[in-house]
mmCIF file of C-alpha atoms in Angstrom:
data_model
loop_
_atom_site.group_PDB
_atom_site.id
_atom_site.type_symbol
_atom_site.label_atom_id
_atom_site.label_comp_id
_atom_site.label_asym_id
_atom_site.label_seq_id
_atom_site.Cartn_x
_atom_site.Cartn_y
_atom_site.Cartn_z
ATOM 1 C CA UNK A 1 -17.009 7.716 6.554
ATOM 2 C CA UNK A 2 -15.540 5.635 3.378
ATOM 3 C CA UNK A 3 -17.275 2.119 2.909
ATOM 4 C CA UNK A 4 -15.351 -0.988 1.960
ATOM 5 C CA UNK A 5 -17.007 -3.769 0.875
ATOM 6 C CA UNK A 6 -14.592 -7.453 0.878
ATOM 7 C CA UNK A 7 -16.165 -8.992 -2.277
ATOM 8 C CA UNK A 8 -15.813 -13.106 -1.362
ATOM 9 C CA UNK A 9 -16.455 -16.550 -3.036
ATOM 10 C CA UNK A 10 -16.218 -19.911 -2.626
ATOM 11 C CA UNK A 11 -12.430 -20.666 -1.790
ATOM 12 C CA UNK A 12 -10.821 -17.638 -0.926
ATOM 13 C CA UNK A 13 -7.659 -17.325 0.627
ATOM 14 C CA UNK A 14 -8.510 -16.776 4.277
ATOM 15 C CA UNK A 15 -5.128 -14.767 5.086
ATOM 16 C CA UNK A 16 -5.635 -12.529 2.276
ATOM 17 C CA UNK A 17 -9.266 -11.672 3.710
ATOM 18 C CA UNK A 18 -8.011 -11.393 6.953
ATOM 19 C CA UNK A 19 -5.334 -8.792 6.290
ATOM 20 C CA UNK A 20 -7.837 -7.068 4.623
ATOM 21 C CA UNK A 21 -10.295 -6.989 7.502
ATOM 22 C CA UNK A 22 -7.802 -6.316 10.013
ATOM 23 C CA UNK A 23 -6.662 -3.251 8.620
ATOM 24 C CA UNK A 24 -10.460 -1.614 7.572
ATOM 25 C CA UNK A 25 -12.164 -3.112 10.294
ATOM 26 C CA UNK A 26 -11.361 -1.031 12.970
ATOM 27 C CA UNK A 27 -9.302 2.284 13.480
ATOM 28 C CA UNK A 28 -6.323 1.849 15.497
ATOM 29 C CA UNK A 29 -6.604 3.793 19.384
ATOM 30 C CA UNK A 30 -5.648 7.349 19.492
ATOM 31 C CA UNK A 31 -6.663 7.968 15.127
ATOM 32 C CA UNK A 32 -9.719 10.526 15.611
ATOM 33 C CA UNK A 33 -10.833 10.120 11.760
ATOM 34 C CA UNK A 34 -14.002 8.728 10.701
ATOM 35 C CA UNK A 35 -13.427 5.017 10.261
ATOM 36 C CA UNK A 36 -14.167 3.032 7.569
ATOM 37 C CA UNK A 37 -17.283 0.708 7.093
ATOM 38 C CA UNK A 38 -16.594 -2.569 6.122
ATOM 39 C CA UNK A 39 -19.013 -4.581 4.720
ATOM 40 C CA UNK A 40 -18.303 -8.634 3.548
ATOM 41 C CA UNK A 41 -20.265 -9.568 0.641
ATOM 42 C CA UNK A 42 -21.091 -12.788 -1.714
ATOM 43 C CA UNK A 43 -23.668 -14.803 -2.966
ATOM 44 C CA UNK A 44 -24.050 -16.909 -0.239
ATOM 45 C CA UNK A 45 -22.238 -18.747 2.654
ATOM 46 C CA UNK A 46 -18.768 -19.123 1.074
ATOM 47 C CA UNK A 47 -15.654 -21.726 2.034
ATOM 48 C CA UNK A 48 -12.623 -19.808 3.169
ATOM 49 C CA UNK A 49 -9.932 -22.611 4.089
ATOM 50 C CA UNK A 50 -11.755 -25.034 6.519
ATOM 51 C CA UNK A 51 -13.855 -22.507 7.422
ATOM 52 C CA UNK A 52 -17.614 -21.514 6.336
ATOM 53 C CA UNK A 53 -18.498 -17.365 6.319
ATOM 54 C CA UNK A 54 -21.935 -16.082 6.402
ATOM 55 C CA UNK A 55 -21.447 -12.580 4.063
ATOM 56 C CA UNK A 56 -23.342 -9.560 5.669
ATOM 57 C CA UNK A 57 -24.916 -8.769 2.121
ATOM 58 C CA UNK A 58 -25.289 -9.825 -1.116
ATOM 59 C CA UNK A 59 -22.744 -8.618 -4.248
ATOM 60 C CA UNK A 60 -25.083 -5.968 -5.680
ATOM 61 C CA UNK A 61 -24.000 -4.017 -2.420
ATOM 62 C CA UNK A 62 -20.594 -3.468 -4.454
ATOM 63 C CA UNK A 63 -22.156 -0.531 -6.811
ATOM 64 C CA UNK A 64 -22.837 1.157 -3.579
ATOM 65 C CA UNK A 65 -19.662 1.405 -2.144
ATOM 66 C CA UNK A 66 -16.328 3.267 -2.117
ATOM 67 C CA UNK A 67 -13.572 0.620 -2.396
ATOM 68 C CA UNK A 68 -13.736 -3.268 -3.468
ATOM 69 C CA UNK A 69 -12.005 -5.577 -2.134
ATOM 70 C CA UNK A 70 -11.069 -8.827 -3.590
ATOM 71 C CA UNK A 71 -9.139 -11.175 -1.990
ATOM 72 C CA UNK A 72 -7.368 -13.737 -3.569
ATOM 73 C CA UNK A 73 -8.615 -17.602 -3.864
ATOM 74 C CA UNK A 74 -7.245 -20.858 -4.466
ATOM 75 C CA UNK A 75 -7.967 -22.440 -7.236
ATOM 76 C CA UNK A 76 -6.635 -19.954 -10.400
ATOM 77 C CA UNK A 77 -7.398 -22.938 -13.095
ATOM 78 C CA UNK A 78 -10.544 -22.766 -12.580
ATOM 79 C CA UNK A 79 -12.481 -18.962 -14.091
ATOM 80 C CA UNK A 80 -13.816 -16.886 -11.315
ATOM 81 C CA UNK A 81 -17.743 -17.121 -10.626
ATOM 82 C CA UNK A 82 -19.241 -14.727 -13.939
ATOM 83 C CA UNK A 83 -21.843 -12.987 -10.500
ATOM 84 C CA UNK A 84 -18.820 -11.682 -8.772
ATOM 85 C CA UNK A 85 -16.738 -10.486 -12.158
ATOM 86 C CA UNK A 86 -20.049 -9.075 -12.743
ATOM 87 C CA UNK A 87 -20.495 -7.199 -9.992
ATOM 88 C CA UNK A 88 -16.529 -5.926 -9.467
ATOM 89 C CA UNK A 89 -17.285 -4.687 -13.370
ATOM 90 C CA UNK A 90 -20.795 -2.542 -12.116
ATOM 91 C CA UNK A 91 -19.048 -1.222 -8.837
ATOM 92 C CA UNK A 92 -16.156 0.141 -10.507
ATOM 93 C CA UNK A 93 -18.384 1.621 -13.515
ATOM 94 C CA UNK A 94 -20.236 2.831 -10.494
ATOM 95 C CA UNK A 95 -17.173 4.161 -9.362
ATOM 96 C CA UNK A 96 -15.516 2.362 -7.030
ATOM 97 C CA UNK A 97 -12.028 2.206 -5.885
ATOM 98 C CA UNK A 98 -11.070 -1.867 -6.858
ATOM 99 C CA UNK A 99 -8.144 -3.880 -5.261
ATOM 100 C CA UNK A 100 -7.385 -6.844 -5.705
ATOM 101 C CA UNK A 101 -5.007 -9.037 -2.948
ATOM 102 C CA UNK A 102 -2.878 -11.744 -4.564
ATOM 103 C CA UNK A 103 -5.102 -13.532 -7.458
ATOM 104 C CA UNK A 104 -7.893 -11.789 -7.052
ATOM 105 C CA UNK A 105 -6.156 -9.954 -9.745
ATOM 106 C CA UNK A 106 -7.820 -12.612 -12.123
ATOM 107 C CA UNK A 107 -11.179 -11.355 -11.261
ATOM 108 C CA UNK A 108 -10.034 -7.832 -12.135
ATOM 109 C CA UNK A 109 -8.245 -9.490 -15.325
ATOM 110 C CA UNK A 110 -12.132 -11.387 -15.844
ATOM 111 C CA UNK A 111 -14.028 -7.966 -15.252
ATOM 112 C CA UNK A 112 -11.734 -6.196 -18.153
ATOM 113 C CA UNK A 113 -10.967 -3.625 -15.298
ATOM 114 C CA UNK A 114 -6.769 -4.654 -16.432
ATOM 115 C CA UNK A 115 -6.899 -4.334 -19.905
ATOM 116 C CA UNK A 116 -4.270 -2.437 -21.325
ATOM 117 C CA UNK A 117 -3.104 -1.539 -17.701
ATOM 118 C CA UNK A 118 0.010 -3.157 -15.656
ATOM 119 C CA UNK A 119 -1.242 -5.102 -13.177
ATOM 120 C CA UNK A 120 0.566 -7.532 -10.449
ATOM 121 C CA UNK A 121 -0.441 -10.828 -8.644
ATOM 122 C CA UNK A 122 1.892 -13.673 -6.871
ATOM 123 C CA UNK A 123 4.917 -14.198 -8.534
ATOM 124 C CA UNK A 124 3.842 -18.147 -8.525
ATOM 125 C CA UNK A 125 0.789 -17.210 -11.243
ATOM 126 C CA UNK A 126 2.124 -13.933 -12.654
ATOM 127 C CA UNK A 127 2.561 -15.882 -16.006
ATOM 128 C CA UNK A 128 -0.279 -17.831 -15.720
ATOM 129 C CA UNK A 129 -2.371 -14.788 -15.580
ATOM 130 C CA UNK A 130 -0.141 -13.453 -18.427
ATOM 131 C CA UNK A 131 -1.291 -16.051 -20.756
ATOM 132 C CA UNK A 132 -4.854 -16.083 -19.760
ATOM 133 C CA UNK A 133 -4.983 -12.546 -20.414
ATOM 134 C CA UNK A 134 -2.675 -11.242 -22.783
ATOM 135 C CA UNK A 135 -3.999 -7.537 -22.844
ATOM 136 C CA UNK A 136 -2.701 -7.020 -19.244
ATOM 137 C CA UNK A 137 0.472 -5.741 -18.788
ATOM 138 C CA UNK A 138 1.941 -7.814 -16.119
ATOM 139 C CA UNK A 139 4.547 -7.042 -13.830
ATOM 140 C CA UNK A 140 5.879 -10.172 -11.891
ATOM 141 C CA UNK A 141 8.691 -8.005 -9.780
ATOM 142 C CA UNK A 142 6.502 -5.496 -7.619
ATOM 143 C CA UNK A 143 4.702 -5.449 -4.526
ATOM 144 C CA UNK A 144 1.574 -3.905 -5.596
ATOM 145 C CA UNK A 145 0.322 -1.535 -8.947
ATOM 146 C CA UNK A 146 -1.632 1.364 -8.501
ATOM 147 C CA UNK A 147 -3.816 3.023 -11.388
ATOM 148 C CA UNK A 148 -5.413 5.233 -9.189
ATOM 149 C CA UNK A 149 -9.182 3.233 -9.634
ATOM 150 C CA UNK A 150 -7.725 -0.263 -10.025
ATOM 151 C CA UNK A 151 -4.864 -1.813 -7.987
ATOM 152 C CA UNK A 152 -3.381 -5.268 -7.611
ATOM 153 C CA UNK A 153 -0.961 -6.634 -4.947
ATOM 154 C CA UNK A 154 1.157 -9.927 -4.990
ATOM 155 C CA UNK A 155 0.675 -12.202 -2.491
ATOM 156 C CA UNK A 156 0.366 -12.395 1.575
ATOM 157 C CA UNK A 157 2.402 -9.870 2.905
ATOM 158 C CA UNK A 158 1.892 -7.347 -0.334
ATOM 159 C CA UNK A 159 -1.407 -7.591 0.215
ATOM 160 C CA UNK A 160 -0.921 -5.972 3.375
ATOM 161 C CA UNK A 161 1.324 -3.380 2.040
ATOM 162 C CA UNK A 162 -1.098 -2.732 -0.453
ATOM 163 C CA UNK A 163 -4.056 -2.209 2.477
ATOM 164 C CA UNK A 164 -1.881 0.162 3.749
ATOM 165 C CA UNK A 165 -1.073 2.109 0.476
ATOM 166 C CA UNK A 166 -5.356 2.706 0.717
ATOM 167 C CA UNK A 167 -5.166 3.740 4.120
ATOM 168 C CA UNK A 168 -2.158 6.221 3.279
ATOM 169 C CA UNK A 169 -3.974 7.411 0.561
ATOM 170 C CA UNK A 170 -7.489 8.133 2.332
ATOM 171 C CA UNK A 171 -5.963 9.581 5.618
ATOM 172 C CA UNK A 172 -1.887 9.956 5.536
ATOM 173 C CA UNK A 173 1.100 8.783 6.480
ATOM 174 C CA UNK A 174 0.887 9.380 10.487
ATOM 175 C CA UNK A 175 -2.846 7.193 10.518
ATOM 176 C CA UNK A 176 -1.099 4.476 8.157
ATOM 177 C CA UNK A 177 1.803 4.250 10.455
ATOM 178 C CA UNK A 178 -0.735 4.116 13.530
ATOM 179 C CA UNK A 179 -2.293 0.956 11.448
ATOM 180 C CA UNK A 180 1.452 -0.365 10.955
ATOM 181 C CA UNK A 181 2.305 -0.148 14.736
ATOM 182 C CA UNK A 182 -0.856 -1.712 15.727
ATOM 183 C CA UNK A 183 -0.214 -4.861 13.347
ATOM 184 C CA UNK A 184 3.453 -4.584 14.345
ATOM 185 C CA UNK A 185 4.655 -4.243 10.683
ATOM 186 C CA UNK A 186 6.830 -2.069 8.972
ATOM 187 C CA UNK A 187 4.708 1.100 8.067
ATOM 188 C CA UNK A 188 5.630 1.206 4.256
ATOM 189 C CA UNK A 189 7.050 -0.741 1.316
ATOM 190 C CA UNK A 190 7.173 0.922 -1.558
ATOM 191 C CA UNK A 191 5.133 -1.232 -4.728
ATOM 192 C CA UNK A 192 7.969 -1.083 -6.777
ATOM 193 C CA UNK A 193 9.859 -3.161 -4.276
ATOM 194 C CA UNK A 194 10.782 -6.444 -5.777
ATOM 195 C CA UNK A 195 8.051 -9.199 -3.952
ATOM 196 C CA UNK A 196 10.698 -11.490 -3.690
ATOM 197 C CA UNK A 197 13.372 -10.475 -0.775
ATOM 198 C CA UNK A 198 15.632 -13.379 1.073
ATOM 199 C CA UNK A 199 14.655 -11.126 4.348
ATOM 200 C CA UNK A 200 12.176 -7.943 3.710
ATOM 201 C CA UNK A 201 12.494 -6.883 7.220
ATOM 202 C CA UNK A 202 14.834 -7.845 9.596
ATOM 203 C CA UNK A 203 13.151 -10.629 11.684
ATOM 204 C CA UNK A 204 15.566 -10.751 14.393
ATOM 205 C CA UNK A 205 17.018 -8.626 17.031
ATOM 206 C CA UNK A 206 20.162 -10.264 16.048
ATOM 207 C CA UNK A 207 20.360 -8.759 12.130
ATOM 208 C CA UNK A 208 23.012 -7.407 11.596
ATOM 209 C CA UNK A 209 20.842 -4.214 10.723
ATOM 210 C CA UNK A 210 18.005 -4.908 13.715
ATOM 211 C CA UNK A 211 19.649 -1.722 15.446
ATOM 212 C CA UNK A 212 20.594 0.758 12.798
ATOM 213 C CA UNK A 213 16.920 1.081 10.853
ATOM 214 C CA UNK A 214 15.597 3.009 14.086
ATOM 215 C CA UNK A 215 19.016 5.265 15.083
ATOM 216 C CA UNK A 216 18.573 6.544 11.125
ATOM 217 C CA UNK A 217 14.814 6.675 11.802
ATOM 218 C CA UNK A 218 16.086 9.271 14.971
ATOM 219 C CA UNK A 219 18.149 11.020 13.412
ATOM 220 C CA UNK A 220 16.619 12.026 10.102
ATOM 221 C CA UNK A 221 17.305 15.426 10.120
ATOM 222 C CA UNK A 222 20.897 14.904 10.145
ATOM 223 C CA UNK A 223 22.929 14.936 6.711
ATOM 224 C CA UNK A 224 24.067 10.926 7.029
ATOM 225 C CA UNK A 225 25.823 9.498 4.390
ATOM 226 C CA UNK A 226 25.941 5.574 3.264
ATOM 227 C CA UNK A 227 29.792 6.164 5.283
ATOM 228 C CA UNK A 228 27.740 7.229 8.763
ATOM 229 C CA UNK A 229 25.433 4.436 8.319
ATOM 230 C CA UNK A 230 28.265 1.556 7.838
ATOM 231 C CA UNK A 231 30.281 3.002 10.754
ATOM 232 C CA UNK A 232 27.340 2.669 12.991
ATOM 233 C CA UNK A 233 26.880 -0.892 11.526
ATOM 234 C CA UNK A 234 30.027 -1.500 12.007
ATOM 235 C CA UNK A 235 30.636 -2.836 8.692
ATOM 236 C CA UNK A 236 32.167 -1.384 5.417
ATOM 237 C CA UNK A 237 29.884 0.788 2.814
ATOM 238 C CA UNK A 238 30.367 -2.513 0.379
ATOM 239 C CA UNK A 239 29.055 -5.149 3.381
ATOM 240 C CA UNK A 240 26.114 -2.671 4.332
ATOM 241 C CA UNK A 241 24.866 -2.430 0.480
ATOM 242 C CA UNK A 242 24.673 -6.192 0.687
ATOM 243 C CA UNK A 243 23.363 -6.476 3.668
ATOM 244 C CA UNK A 244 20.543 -3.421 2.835
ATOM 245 C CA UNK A 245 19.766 -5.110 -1.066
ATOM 246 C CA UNK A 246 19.074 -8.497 1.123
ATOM 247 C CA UNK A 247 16.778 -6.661 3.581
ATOM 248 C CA UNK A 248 15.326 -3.709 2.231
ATOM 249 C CA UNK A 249 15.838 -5.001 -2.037
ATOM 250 C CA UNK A 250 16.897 -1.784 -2.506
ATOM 251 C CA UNK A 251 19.897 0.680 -1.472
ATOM 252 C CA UNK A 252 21.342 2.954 1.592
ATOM 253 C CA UNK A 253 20.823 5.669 -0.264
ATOM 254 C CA UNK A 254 17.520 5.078 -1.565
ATOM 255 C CA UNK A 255 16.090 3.504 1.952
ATOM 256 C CA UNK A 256 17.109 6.701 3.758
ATOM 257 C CA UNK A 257 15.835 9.142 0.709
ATOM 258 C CA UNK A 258 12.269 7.238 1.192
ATOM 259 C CA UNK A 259 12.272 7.643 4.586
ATOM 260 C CA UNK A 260 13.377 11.679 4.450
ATOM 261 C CA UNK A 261 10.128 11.831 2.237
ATOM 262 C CA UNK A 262 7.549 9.891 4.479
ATOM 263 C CA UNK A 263 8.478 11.862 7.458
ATOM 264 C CA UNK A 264 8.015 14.988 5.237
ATOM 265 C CA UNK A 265 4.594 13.849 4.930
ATOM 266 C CA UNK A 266 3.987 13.472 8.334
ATOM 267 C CA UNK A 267 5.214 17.259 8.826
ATOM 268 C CA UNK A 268 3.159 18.385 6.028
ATOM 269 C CA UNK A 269 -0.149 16.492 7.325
ATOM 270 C CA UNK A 270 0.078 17.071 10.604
ATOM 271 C CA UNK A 271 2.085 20.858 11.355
ATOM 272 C CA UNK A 272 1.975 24.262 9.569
ATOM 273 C CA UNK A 273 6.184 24.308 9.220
ATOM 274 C CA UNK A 274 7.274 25.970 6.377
ATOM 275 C CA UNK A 275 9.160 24.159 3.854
ATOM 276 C CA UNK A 276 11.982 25.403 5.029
ATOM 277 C CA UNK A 277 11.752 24.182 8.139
ATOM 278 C CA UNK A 278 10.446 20.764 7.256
ATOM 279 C CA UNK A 279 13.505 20.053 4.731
ATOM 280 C CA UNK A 280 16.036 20.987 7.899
ATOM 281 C CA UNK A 281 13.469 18.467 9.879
ATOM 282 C CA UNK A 282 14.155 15.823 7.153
ATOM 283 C CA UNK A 283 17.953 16.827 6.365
ATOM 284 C CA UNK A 284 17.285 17.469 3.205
ATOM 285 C CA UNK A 285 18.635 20.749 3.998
ATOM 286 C CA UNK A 286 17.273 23.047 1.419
ATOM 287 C CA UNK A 287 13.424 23.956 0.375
ATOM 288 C CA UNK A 288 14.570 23.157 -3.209
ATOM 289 C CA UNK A 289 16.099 19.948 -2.521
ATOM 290 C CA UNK A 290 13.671 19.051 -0.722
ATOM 291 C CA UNK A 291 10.634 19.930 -3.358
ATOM 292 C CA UNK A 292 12.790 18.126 -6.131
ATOM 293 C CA UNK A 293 13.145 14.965 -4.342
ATOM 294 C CA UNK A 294 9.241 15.359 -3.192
ATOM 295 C CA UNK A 295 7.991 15.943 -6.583
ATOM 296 C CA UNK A 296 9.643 13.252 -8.059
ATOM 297 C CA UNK A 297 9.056 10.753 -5.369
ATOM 298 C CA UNK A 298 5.528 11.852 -4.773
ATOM 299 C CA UNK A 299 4.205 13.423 -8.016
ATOM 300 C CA UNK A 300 3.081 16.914 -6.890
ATOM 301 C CA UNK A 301 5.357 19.831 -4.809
ATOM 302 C CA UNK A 302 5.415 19.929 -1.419
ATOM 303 C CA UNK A 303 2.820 22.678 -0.813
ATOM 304 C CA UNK A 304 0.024 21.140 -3.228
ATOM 305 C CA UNK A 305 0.263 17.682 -1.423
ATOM 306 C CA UNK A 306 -0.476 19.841 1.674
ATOM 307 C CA UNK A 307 -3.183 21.635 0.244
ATOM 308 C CA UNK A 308 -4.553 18.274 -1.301
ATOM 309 C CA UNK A 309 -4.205 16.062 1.687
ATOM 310 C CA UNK A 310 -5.690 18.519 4.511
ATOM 311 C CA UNK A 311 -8.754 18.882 1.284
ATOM 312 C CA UNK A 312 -9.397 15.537 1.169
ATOM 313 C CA UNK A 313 -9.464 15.183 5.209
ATOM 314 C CA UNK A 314 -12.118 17.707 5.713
ATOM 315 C CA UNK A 315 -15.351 15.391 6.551
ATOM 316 C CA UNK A 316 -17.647 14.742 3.864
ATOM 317 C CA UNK A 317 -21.356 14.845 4.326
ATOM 318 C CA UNK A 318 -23.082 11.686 4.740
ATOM 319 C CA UNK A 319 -24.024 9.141 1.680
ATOM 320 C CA UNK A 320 -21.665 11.340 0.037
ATOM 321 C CA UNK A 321 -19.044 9.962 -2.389
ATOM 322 C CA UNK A 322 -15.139 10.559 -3.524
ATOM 323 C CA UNK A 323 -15.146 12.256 -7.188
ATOM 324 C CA UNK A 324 -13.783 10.465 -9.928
ATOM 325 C CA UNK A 325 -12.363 11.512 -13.302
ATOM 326 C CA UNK A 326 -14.353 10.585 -16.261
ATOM 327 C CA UNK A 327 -11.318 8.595 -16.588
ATOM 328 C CA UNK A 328 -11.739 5.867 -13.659
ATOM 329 C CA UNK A 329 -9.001 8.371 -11.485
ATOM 330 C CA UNK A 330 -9.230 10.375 -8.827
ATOM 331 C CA UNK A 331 -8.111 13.840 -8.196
ATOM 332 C CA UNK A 332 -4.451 14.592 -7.035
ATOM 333 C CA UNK A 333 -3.765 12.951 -4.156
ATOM 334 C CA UNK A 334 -1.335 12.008 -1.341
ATOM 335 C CA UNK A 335 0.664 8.648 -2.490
ATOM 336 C CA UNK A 336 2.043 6.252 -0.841
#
């Protein structure tokens, strides 16, 4: 079982803690992996909104954990308490898997855990944080940043796409999707997606799109072009790119190559299918179209992130930890 501990302070953003809670607190029904154990920690009873939270331990429970959580808090002017930048900096030097949800990213930035890496927070304090620490590479335009040790989402829904990144990454696609269906979200957004879309999903059944996402989702395994898509839509290829950039912020093309690859994932976590068989399953048609496109979407070949992922499922014995690079990574693994 992998431990999570929410690090918390005096007026954190309640949403961001609750996203995070809601998706590590509890497995969703039917997932028969070993859960994670979340633990909420700070100094003492903290303000979150109107609200007053009793933490279940202390912050020196951080260096004992696998993944940090630190969700964002109001007031950015002011420099984040020195106990709880200390204690992100001893759990990751522990290491610890750090996130950081909106601008909790500052405490990261406080810790030194961003320097010299790109990092992400709201759009609304991207260059605020860019001026308070000028050794961080920040990107204003992205959902979430993953170093492999040390993440960072933007804000409110990101940090729930970023929640779900860690959940891909610890247990797959099919077990993050099972978390998506519960919350009734979309199960992936890639981080490079820009954070700020007029509609990221369409949020009515009367979208003009609302009906074609799940026929494509069907019918994966068929060769559709941007053409097949439109005519379904009932729109032409010019209107659907529009109408795709405004819900998706990115293209046809590139929205249906995404999802060939994440239900590739799902075949390669969850059958023994050749590769072969799994590109026809994806219409991607070939094995070697379908381990280019997975190697450059993914980073690793087709047969290595099935040897990696179905490695990293295998239980692990208690109190034990996941390795880290002398480097702050981990191994290979599955990405989301």
């Amino acid at each position: 079982m992998s431990s999570v501990a929410l690090a918390v302070t005096d007026g954190m953003l309640h949403f961001e803690l609750s996203v995070a809670y809601e998706v590590f607190g509890a497995a969703p029904a039917g997932v028969a992996v070993p859960w994670y154990d979340v633990a909420v920690c700070g100094t003492d009873a903290v303000r979150v909104g109107r609200f007053r939270l009793e933490p279940d331990h202390g912050l020196d429970r951080l260096r004992h954990v696998d993944t940090v959580i630190v969700p964002g808090w109001a007031d950015i002017d002011e420099e984040p308490p020195a106990a709880l930048v200390d204690a992100v900096r001893a759990a990751h030097e522990a290491g610890a898997r750090v996130a950081s949800l909106c601008t909790g990213a500052f405490v990261l930035a406080a810790a030194g855990l961003l320097d010299g890496r790109r990092a992400t927070t709201h759009w609304a304090h991207t260059e605020a944080l860019a001026a308070r620490h000028p050794e961080v590479e920040v990107d204003p335009d992205v959902l979430y940043v993953d170093n492999g040790s040390v993440l960072t989402s933007a804000g409110k829904a990101a940090a729930l796409d970023l929640c779900l990144h860690l959940v891909r990454l610890d247990h797959g696609s099919s077990v993050a999707n099972a978390v998506a269906r519960r919350l009734v979200v979309p199960p992936h957004r890639a981080g490079g997606q820009a954070q700020f879309v007029a509609t990221p999903v369409p949020a009515r059944d009367d979208h003009p799109l609302a009906a074609l996402f799940p026929w494509v989702i069907e019918r994966l395994d068929h060769p559709l072009t941007v053409e097949d898509l439109a005519r379904r839509a009932r729109m032409s290829s010019r209107n659907l790119g529009r109408h795709f950039r405004a819900a998706t912020g990115t293209t046809p093309l590139q929205w249906l190559l995404t999802q060939r690859i994440r239900r590739a994932q799902e075949l390669l976590e969850t059958t023994d299918d050749s590769v072969d068989s799994i590109a026809a399953a994806t219409g991607m048609g070939t094995a070697t179209t379908l381990r280019r496109h997975f190697n450059r979407t993914v980073g690793v070949p087709p047969d290595t992130y099935r040897r990696t992922f179905r490695a990293r499922s295998r239980p692990v014995p208690d109190g034990s930890r996941p390795s880290h690079r002398a480097d702050g990574h981990r191994p290979a693994a599955p990405v989301g």
